Amino acid sequence: MTDTAPRAPLPAVELAADAYPAGSRYANEDLRPVPLADRRWTTYNFVALWIGMAHCIPSWTLASGLVALGMDWKQAVLTIALANVIVLLPMLLTGHAGPKYGIPFPVLARAGFGVRGANLPAMVRAAVACCWFGIQTWIGGQGIFVLLGKIFGGWTGAAEVGGYPWTLWLCFFVFWVLELAIIYRGMETLRRFENWAAPFVLVGAVVLLIWIANKAGGFGPLLHEPSKVGWGPDFWKVFFPGLMGMIGFWSTLSLNIPDFTRFGKGQRAQVWGQTMGLPTTMTLFALMSVLVTAGSEKVYGAPIWDPVALAGKTDNVFGLLFALITVFVATISVNVAANVVSPAYDLANLAPKLIGFRTGAIITGVVGVLVMPWKLTSTPELYIFTWLGVVGGLLGTVAGILIADYWIVRRTVLHLADLYVRDGRYWYRGGWNWRAVLAFAVGGVLAVGGSYSTLNAQGEKAGPFPVDGLIPFLKPLADYGWAVGLAASLALYTLLMAGERRSR
């Protein structure tokens, strides 16, 4: 069923308290629309959110992953810049529903997938977020472990448990607890944390740049290092999967950005905040990482892409403490915002009467450990081509359906009360819209069905997929997974819903 209401744009909408039964099994306090009075995030809040999320160790080392695959620094920064401009568009399109209706991602997904069917994209998004939460927590714990080892000595030589020093596991656990403690306090605590974390982390990155520039007397060798892939066919073989991988880095947020924009004062705040916060921050951060690494090669004779390892080169206790706090704040600011908020809402949507936002956050934390994140970032091939590529393909498919449903089918007009009840216009058949499920299945197969593993320098398979691809004839599409998934699901869902309208 599609909406037949007038298509004129509506201002921000507020749902009356009695608009749907108080005992609805599809609603709780965390999933209901945010009241207009509580939608107070400004442009600065969104800019700060993106600065806080972008300035983290994994985004710092994105350029290193591309350089390790043969690009020079200019090609790597260009790829990252283009990817973030591209992913900004679906970010703004899905984010529109937040300030207008005050609803989170899983509730928005009910319009297209059905009140029950929304659990399908929500659980896909939650699974990805749980993995990302584990990865970021592991990386943050490693950073603290290394820096504490420099301060205390002997810290890194402790007895091993499960292949790692027990002190590393301790850092991982403490970091894990602190992250969950912040998000347990709620979204308003997160907003205040991001407001001061963003400038602090930015200052930390600039301090690292100034420090290494002073020691190096300028930036040299790496900036003049030629590309190993050139600008010919070898470049494009790396560029397109690399581009899709970089898009995949933030494709998670292109789905659940309504979880944040629902607190926005208006469309201007979310549009300008995201536009100024995402592509500029990621590009400048990538450029900064290249400059710092160039300086490290001049000073130490080899490029050091890991900012923690580089900061650990100093013997200044104050410098080490500052670096320790910066790593701590940077990793928490991205991990809590990007990887705990979404699954907390997604899990709440799965069983609203049993799981609230805080319970969902705790579940996310537990799953993030169980996925063994230390195995997901072992090589650049596995990290960029396999993990980011496959994730991007699946999430691009969901994004295509959300955009098609909200902008093309409904033209941004939603009937809020029906998103929370059985037998409303978004109930479809048994709570599921089979058209959305079919579009997701077809788009997903096209996007990731050809996923393949590359061969490393020793001629060994670097990844879990067959070299010829899971479905060999789809292998040519695998390098464009996110774009293929988004375009295919958007087109198919639009056609299916148009056919449904004609059949009525």
Coordinates of C-alpha atoms in Angstrom, one line a residue:
M1 CA 0.0 0.0 0.0
T2 CA 1.3 3.5 -0.8
D3 CA 0.2 6.9 0.5
T4 CA -2.4 8.9 -1.4
A5 CA -2.1 12.1 0.7
P6 CA -1.3 15.4 -0.9
R7 CA 2.3 15.7 -2.0
A8 CA 3.0 19.2 -0.8
P9 CA 6.0 19.4 1.5
L10 CA 5.1 19.4 5.2
P11 CA 6.9 21.2 8.0
A12 CA 8.3 19.3 11.0
V13 CA 5.7 16.9 12.3
E14 CA 4.9 16.1 15.9
L15 CA 2.8 13.0 16.9
A16 CA 0.2 13.4 19.6
A17 CA 0.6 11.3 22.7
D18 CA -2.6 9.4 22.0
A19 CA -2.1 9.0 18.2
Y20 CA -1.6 5.2 18.7
P21 CA -2.6 2.8 21.5
A22 CA -0.4 3.2 24.6
G23 CA 0.1 -0.6 24.7
S24 CA 1.3 -0.9 21.1
R25 CA 3.8 -3.7 20.9
Y26 CA 5.7 -1.8 18.2
A27 CA 6.6 1.2 20.3
N28 CA 8.5 2.3 23.4
E29 CA 9.9 5.6 24.6
D30 CA 13.1 5.2 22.6
L31 CA 11.4 4.5 19.3
R32 CA 8.6 7.2 19.5
P33 CA 9.1 10.4 17.6
V34 CA 11.2 13.0 19.4
P35 CA 9.0 15.9 20.5
L36 CA 9.6 19.2 18.7
A37 CA 10.8 20.8 21.9
D38 CA 13.6 18.2 22.2
R39 CA 14.8 18.6 18.6
R40 CA 17.6 21.0 19.4
W41 CA 20.8 19.8 17.7
T42 CA 22.3 22.7 15.7
T43 CA 24.6 22.9 12.7
Y44 CA 27.6 22.9 15.1
N45 CA 26.4 19.8 16.9
F46 CA 26.3 17.9 13.5
V47 CA 29.7 19.3 12.5
A48 CA 31.1 18.3 15.9
L49 CA 29.6 14.8 15.6
W50 CA 31.3 14.2 12.2
I51 CA 34.6 15.7 13.4
G52 CA 34.5 13.4 16.4
M53 CA 33.6 10.4 14.3
A54 CA 36.1 11.0 11.5
H55 CA 39.1 11.8 13.6
C56 CA 39.9 8.2 14.7
I57 CA 42.7 5.7 14.2
P58 CA 41.0 3.7 11.4
S59 CA 40.1 6.8 9.3
W60 CA 43.7 8.0 9.9
T61 CA 45.1 4.8 8.4
L62 CA 42.7 4.6 5.5
A63 CA 45.3 6.3 3.3
S64 CA 47.9 3.8 4.4
G65 CA 45.7 0.9 3.3
L66 CA 45.5 2.4 -0.2
V67 CA 49.2 3.3 -0.4
A68 CA 50.0 -0.3 0.7
L69 CA 48.0 -1.4 -2.3
G70 CA 50.2 0.7 -4.7
M71 CA 48.7 4.2 -4.8
D72 CA 50.7 7.3 -4.1
W73 CA 49.5 9.8 -1.5
K74 CA 47.7 12.0 -4.1
Q75 CA 45.8 9.1 -5.5
A76 CA 44.9 7.9 -2.0
V77 CA 43.6 11.3 -0.8
L78 CA 41.7 11.8 -4.0
T79 CA 40.0 8.4 -3.6
I80 CA 39.0 9.2 0.0
A81 CA 37.7 12.7 -0.9
L82 CA 35.6 11.4 -3.8
A83 CA 34.2 8.5 -1.7
N84 CA 33.0 10.9 1.0
V85 CA 31.4 13.3 -1.4
I86 CA 29.5 10.4 -3.0
V87 CA 28.3 8.9 0.3
L88 CA 27.2 12.3 1.5
L89 CA 24.3 12.3 -0.9
P90 CA 22.4 9.3 0.5
M91 CA 23.4 10.5 4.0
L92 CA 21.4 13.8 3.4
L93 CA 18.5 12.0 1.7
T94 CA 17.9 9.5 4.5
G95 CA 18.7 12.1 7.1
H96 CA 15.8 14.3 5.9
A97 CA 13.2 12.2 7.8
G98 CA 14.9 12.8 11.1
P99 CA 14.2 16.5 11.6
K100 CA 10.8 16.3 9.8
Y101 CA 9.4 13.3 11.8
G102 CA 11.7 12.8 14.7
I103 CA 12.0 9.0 14.0
P104 CA 15.0 6.7 14.1
F105 CA 16.2 4.5 11.3
P106 CA 14.3 1.3 12.1
V107 CA 11.0 3.2 12.3
L108 CA 11.7 4.9 9.0
A109 CA 12.4 1.5 7.5
R110 CA 8.9 0.3 8.5
A111 CA 7.4 2.5 5.8
G112 CA 9.1 0.5 3.1
F113 CA 9.8 -3.0 4.6
G114 CA 6.7 -3.2 6.8
V115 CA 6.3 -2.8 10.5
R116 CA 7.7 -6.2 11.1
G117 CA 9.8 -6.4 8.0
A118 CA 11.9 -3.5 9.1
N119 CA 13.7 -5.9 11.4
L120 CA 15.5 -7.3 8.3
P121 CA 17.5 -4.1 7.4
A122 CA 17.7 -3.2 11.1
M123 CA 19.4 -6.5 12.0
V124 CA 21.8 -6.2 9.0
R125 CA 22.8 -2.8 10.2
A126 CA 23.0 -3.9 13.8
A127 CA 25.3 -6.8 12.9
V128 CA 27.7 -4.5 11.0
A129 CA 27.7 -2.0 13.8
C130 CA 28.5 -4.7 16.4
C131 CA 31.5 -5.8 14.3
W132 CA 32.6 -2.2 13.9
F133 CA 32.2 -1.6 17.6
G134 CA 34.5 -4.5 18.3
I135 CA 37.1 -3.3 15.8
Q136 CA 37.2 0.2 17.1
T137 CA 37.4 -1.0 20.7
W138 CA 40.2 -3.3 19.9
I139 CA 42.1 -0.6 18.1
G140 CA 41.5 1.9 20.9
G141 CA 42.6 -0.7 23.5
Q142 CA 45.8 -1.4 21.5
G143 CA 46.6 2.3 21.4
I144 CA 46.3 2.7 25.2
F145 CA 48.3 -0.5 25.6
V146 CA 51.2 0.8 23.5
L147 CA 51.3 4.3 25.1
L148 CA 51.0 2.9 28.7
G149 CA 53.9 0.6 27.8
K150 CA 56.1 3.6 27.0
I151 CA 55.1 5.3 30.2
F152 CA 55.4 2.3 32.6
G153 CA 57.9 0.0 30.8
G154 CA 57.4 -3.8 31.0
W155 CA 53.7 -3.3 30.4
T156 CA 53.9 -4.8 26.9
G157 CA 56.0 -7.8 28.0
A158 CA 53.4 -9.3 30.3
A159 CA 52.4 -12.9 30.2
E160 CA 50.3 -13.8 27.2
V161 CA 46.7 -15.0 27.3
G162 CA 45.2 -16.2 24.0
G163 CA 48.2 -15.0 22.1
Y164 CA 48.3 -11.4 23.5
P165 CA 49.7 -9.9 26.7
W166 CA 47.1 -9.9 29.5
T167 CA 47.7 -6.2 29.9
L168 CA 46.3 -5.7 26.3
W169 CA 43.2 -7.6 27.2
L170 CA 42.9 -5.4 30.3
C171 CA 43.1 -2.2 28.2
F172 CA 40.5 -3.6 25.8
F173 CA 38.1 -4.4 28.7
V174 CA 38.5 -1.1 30.4
F175 CA 38.0 0.8 27.2
W176 CA 34.9 -1.4 26.5
V177 CA 33.4 -0.5 29.9
L178 CA 34.0 3.2 29.5
E179 CA 32.3 3.3 26.1
L180 CA 29.2 1.6 27.3
A181 CA 29.1 3.8 30.4
I182 CA 28.8 7.0 28.2
I183 CA 26.1 5.7 25.9
Y184 CA 24.2 4.3 28.9
R185 CA 23.6 7.9 30.0
G186 CA 21.6 8.6 26.8
M187 CA 21.8 10.7 23.6
E188 CA 22.0 14.1 25.4
T189 CA 25.2 12.9 27.2
L190 CA 26.5 11.9 23.8
R191 CA 25.8 15.3 22.3
R192 CA 27.7 17.1 25.1
F193 CA 30.6 14.6 24.8
E194 CA 30.9 15.1 21.0
N195 CA 30.8 18.9 21.4
W196 CA 34.1 19.1 23.3
A197 CA 35.6 15.9 22.0
A198 CA 35.7 17.1 18.4
P199 CA 37.9 20.2 18.9
F200 CA 40.1 18.3 21.4
V201 CA 40.9 15.5 18.9
L202 CA 41.4 18.0 16.1
V203 CA 44.0 19.8 18.3
G204 CA 45.7 16.5 19.0
A205 CA 46.1 15.7 15.3
V206 CA 47.5 19.2 14.6
V207 CA 49.9 18.8 17.5
L208 CA 51.2 15.5 16.1
L209 CA 51.6 17.2 12.7
I210 CA 53.6 20.2 14.2
W211 CA 55.7 17.8 16.3
I212 CA 56.8 15.6 13.4
A213 CA 57.3 18.6 11.0
N214 CA 59.6 20.2 13.6
K215 CA 61.7 17.0 13.9
A216 CA 61.7 16.4 10.1
G217 CA 62.4 19.9 9.0
G218 CA 59.8 19.4 6.3
F219 CA 58.0 16.7 4.5
G220 CA 60.0 14.8 2.0
P221 CA 60.4 11.2 0.8
L222 CA 56.8 10.0 0.9
L223 CA 55.4 13.0 -0.9
H224 CA 57.8 12.2 -3.8
E225 CA 57.3 8.5 -3.8
P226 CA 55.9 7.4 -7.2
S227 CA 52.7 5.5 -7.6
K228 CA 53.3 1.7 -8.1
V229 CA 50.1 1.4 -10.1
G230 CA 50.4 4.6 -12.2
W231 CA 47.3 6.0 -13.9
G232 CA 46.7 3.2 -16.3
P233 CA 44.7 -0.1 -16.0
D234 CA 46.6 -1.1 -12.8
F235 CA 45.3 2.0 -11.1
W236 CA 41.7 1.4 -12.0
K237 CA 41.9 -2.2 -10.7
V238 CA 42.8 -0.7 -7.3
F239 CA 40.7 2.5 -7.5
F240 CA 37.2 1.1 -7.9
P241 CA 37.3 -1.5 -5.1
G242 CA 39.2 1.1 -3.0
L243 CA 36.5 3.7 -3.7
M244 CA 33.7 1.3 -2.8
G245 CA 35.7 0.3 0.3
M246 CA 36.0 4.0 1.3
I247 CA 32.3 4.5 0.7
G248 CA 31.6 1.4 2.8
F249 CA 33.5 3.0 5.7
W250 CA 30.6 5.4 6.2
S251 CA 27.8 3.5 4.4
T252 CA 26.7 2.4 7.8
L253 CA 25.8 6.0 8.8
S254 CA 24.0 6.6 5.5
L255 CA 21.3 4.3 6.8
N256 CA 21.0 5.2 10.4
I257 CA 21.8 8.9 10.2
P258 CA 18.1 9.6 11.2
D259 CA 19.1 8.2 14.6
F260 CA 20.9 11.6 15.0
T261 CA 19.1 14.0 12.7
R262 CA 15.8 13.2 14.6
F263 CA 17.2 15.5 17.2
G264 CA 18.0 18.3 14.7
K265 CA 16.4 21.7 14.9
G266 CA 15.6 21.6 11.2
Q267 CA 16.8 20.5 7.8
R268 CA 19.3 23.4 7.5
A269 CA 21.1 22.2 10.6
Q270 CA 21.5 18.6 9.4
V271 CA 22.3 19.5 5.7
W272 CA 24.9 22.1 6.5
G273 CA 26.2 20.3 9.5
Q274 CA 26.8 17.1 7.5
T275 CA 28.1 18.8 4.4
M276 CA 30.7 20.8 6.4
G277 CA 31.5 18.0 8.7
L278 CA 31.9 14.8 6.6
P279 CA 33.8 15.2 3.3
T280 CA 36.0 18.1 4.4
T281 CA 37.0 16.4 7.7
M282 CA 37.7 13.1 6.1
T283 CA 39.8 14.6 3.3
L284 CA 41.8 16.9 5.5
F285 CA 42.4 14.1 8.0
A286 CA 43.6 11.8 5.2
L287 CA 45.9 14.6 4.0
M288 CA 47.2 15.2 7.5
S289 CA 47.9 11.5 7.9
V290 CA 50.0 11.5 4.7
L291 CA 52.0 14.6 5.8
V292 CA 52.7 13.1 9.2
T293 CA 53.7 9.8 7.7
A294 CA 56.0 11.6 5.2
G295 CA 57.6 13.3 8.2
S296 CA 58.0 10.0 10.0
E297 CA 59.8 8.4 7.1
K298 CA 62.3 11.4 7.0
V299 CA 62.9 11.1 10.7
Y300 CA 62.9 7.4 11.3
G301 CA 63.8 6.0 7.9
A302 CA 60.5 4.2 7.3
P303 CA 56.9 5.4 7.1
I304 CA 54.9 5.0 10.3
W305 CA 51.2 5.1 9.4
D306 CA 49.9 4.2 12.8
P307 CA 49.6 7.5 14.9
V308 CA 49.9 5.5 18.1
A309 CA 53.1 3.9 17.1
L310 CA 54.4 7.3 16.0
A311 CA 53.4 9.0 19.2
G312 CA 55.1 6.2 21.1
K313 CA 58.4 7.4 19.6
T314 CA 58.6 10.3 22.0
D315 CA 60.2 9.9 25.4
N316 CA 58.4 13.0 26.8
V317 CA 56.0 11.9 29.5
F318 CA 53.7 14.8 29.0
G319 CA 53.6 14.1 25.3
L320 CA 52.8 10.5 25.9
L321 CA 50.0 11.4 28.3
F322 CA 48.5 13.9 25.8
A323 CA 48.7 11.2 23.1
L324 CA 47.1 8.7 25.4
I325 CA 44.1 11.0 26.2
T326 CA 43.7 12.0 22.5
V327 CA 43.5 8.3 21.4
F328 CA 41.1 7.6 24.2
V329 CA 38.8 10.5 23.4
A330 CA 39.1 10.0 19.6
T331 CA 38.2 6.4 19.7
I332 CA 35.3 6.7 22.1
S333 CA 33.8 9.7 20.2
V334 CA 33.5 7.7 17.0
N335 CA 32.7 4.3 18.4
V336 CA 29.9 5.3 20.7
A337 CA 28.3 7.6 18.1
A338 CA 28.8 5.4 15.0
N339 CA 28.6 1.9 16.4
V340 CA 26.5 1.8 19.5
V341 CA 23.6 4.2 18.9
S342 CA 22.3 2.4 15.8
P343 CA 22.3 -1.2 17.1
A344 CA 20.8 0.0 20.3
Y345 CA 17.8 1.4 18.4
D346 CA 17.8 -1.6 16.0
L347 CA 17.6 -4.1 18.8
A348 CA 14.9 -2.1 20.5
N349 CA 12.9 -2.3 17.3
L350 CA 13.2 -6.1 17.4
A351 CA 11.4 -6.4 20.7
P352 CA 10.3 -2.9 21.9
K353 CA 8.6 -4.2 25.0
L354 CA 11.7 -6.2 26.1
I355 CA 14.6 -4.2 24.8
G356 CA 15.2 -0.5 25.4
F357 CA 18.0 1.7 24.1
R358 CA 20.3 1.0 27.1
T359 CA 19.7 -2.8 26.9
G360 CA 20.4 -2.7 23.2
A361 CA 23.7 -0.9 23.9
I362 CA 24.8 -3.6 26.3
I363 CA 23.9 -6.3 23.8
T364 CA 26.0 -4.5 21.2
G365 CA 29.0 -4.4 23.5
V366 CA 28.8 -8.2 24.2
V367 CA 28.4 -9.1 20.5
G368 CA 31.3 -6.7 19.6
V369 CA 33.6 -8.9 21.7
L370 CA 32.2 -12.2 20.5
V371 CA 33.0 -11.4 16.8
M372 CA 36.8 -11.4 17.7
P373 CA 37.6 -8.1 16.1
W374 CA 41.3 -8.6 16.2
K375 CA 40.9 -10.9 13.2
L376 CA 39.0 -8.5 11.0
T377 CA 41.9 -6.0 10.4
S378 CA 44.8 -8.4 9.9
T379 CA 45.6 -7.3 6.3
P380 CA 44.7 -4.4 4.0
E381 CA 43.3 -6.9 1.5
L382 CA 40.9 -8.4 4.1
Y383 CA 40.0 -5.0 5.6
I384 CA 39.4 -2.9 2.4
F385 CA 38.4 -5.5 -0.2
T386 CA 36.5 -8.0 1.9
W387 CA 35.2 -6.4 5.0
L388 CA 34.5 -2.9 3.8
G389 CA 33.5 -4.0 0.3
V390 CA 30.9 -6.6 1.3
V391 CA 29.5 -4.4 4.1
G392 CA 29.2 -1.5 1.7
G393 CA 27.4 -3.6 -0.9
L394 CA 24.8 -4.9 1.5
L395 CA 24.2 -1.5 3.1
G396 CA 24.0 0.2 -0.3
T397 CA 21.2 -2.2 -1.1
V398 CA 19.2 -1.1 2.0
A399 CA 19.9 2.6 1.3
G400 CA 18.5 2.3 -2.2
I401 CA 15.2 0.9 -0.9
L402 CA 15.0 3.6 1.8
I403 CA 15.6 6.4 -0.6
A404 CA 13.2 5.0 -3.2
D405 CA 10.4 4.6 -0.7
Y406 CA 10.8 7.9 1.1
W407 CA 11.6 10.2 -1.9
I408 CA 10.1 8.5 -5.0
V409 CA 7.1 6.5 -3.7
R410 CA 6.0 8.7 -0.8
R411 CA 7.7 11.9 -1.7
T412 CA 8.6 12.5 1.9
V413 CA 5.0 12.1 3.2
L414 CA 4.7 9.6 6.1
H415 CA 1.7 8.9 8.4
L416 CA 3.4 8.6 11.7
A417 CA 0.8 6.8 13.7
D418 CA 0.6 3.9 11.2
L419 CA 4.3 3.2 11.8
Y420 CA 3.5 2.0 15.3
V421 CA 0.4 -0.1 14.8
R422 CA -0.8 -3.4 13.3
D423 CA -3.1 -3.3 10.3
G424 CA -2.1 0.3 9.3
R425 CA -1.0 1.4 5.9
Y426 CA 2.5 0.1 6.6
W427 CA 1.4 -3.4 7.7
Y428 CA 1.3 -4.7 4.1
R429 CA 0.9 -8.5 4.5
G430 CA 1.6 -10.0 7.9
G431 CA 3.8 -6.9 8.7
W432 CA 6.1 -7.5 5.7
N433 CA 6.4 -5.8 2.3
W434 CA 7.5 -8.6 0.0
R435 CA 8.5 -6.0 -2.7
A436 CA 11.2 -4.5 -0.4
V437 CA 12.4 -8.0 0.6
L438 CA 12.7 -9.0 -3.1
A439 CA 14.5 -5.8 -4.0
F440 CA 16.9 -6.4 -1.1
A441 CA 17.6 -10.0 -2.1
V442 CA 18.2 -9.1 -5.8
G443 CA 20.3 -6.0 -5.0
G444 CA 22.3 -7.9 -2.4
V445 CA 23.1 -10.8 -4.7
L446 CA 24.2 -8.4 -7.5
A447 CA 26.3 -6.3 -5.1
V448 CA 28.1 -9.0 -3.2
G449 CA 27.5 -12.3 -5.1
G450 CA 30.7 -11.8 -7.0
S451 CA 32.8 -11.2 -4.0
Y452 CA 36.3 -12.6 -4.5
S453 CA 39.7 -12.8 -2.8
T454 CA 42.9 -11.5 -4.3
L455 CA 46.3 -13.1 -4.2
N456 CA 49.1 -11.7 -1.9
A457 CA 52.7 -11.3 -2.9
Q458 CA 53.3 -15.0 -2.1
G459 CA 50.6 -16.1 -4.5
E460 CA 48.3 -17.1 -1.6
K461 CA 44.6 -16.3 -1.3
A462 CA 44.1 -13.2 0.9
G463 CA 40.5 -13.5 2.0
P464 CA 37.7 -15.9 2.7
F465 CA 36.2 -15.9 -0.9
P466 CA 37.1 -17.9 -3.9
V467 CA 39.5 -16.2 -6.3
D468 CA 37.0 -16.5 -9.1
G469 CA 34.2 -15.1 -6.9
L470 CA 31.3 -16.7 -5.0
I471 CA 29.2 -16.4 -8.2
P472 CA 31.8 -16.2 -11.0
F473 CA 29.8 -14.4 -13.6
L474 CA 29.0 -11.6 -11.1
K475 CA 32.6 -11.1 -10.2
P476 CA 32.9 -8.0 -12.5
L477 CA 30.3 -6.3 -10.4
A478 CA 32.0 -7.0 -7.0
D479 CA 34.3 -4.0 -7.3
Y480 CA 31.3 -1.7 -7.5
G481 CA 29.3 -3.3 -4.8
W482 CA 27.9 -0.3 -3.1
A483 CA 26.8 1.5 -6.3
V484 CA 25.4 -1.7 -7.8
G485 CA 23.4 -2.6 -4.7
L486 CA 22.0 0.9 -4.3
A487 CA 21.1 1.4 -8.0
A488 CA 19.6 -2.1 -8.4
S489 CA 17.4 -2.1 -5.3
L490 CA 16.3 1.5 -5.9
A491 CA 15.2 0.8 -9.4
L492 CA 13.6 -2.6 -8.7
Y493 CA 11.7 -1.4 -5.6
T494 CA 10.4 1.7 -7.5
L495 CA 9.1 -0.6 -10.3
L496 CA 7.5 -3.0 -8.0
M497 CA 5.7 -0.3 -6.0
A498 CA 4.6 1.3 -9.2
G499 CA 3.1 -2.0 -10.3
E500 CA 1.4 -2.3 -7.0
R501 CA -0.3 1.1 -7.4
R502 CA -1.5 0.2 -10.9
S503 CA -3.0 -3.1 -9.7
R504 CA -5.2 -1.4 -7.1

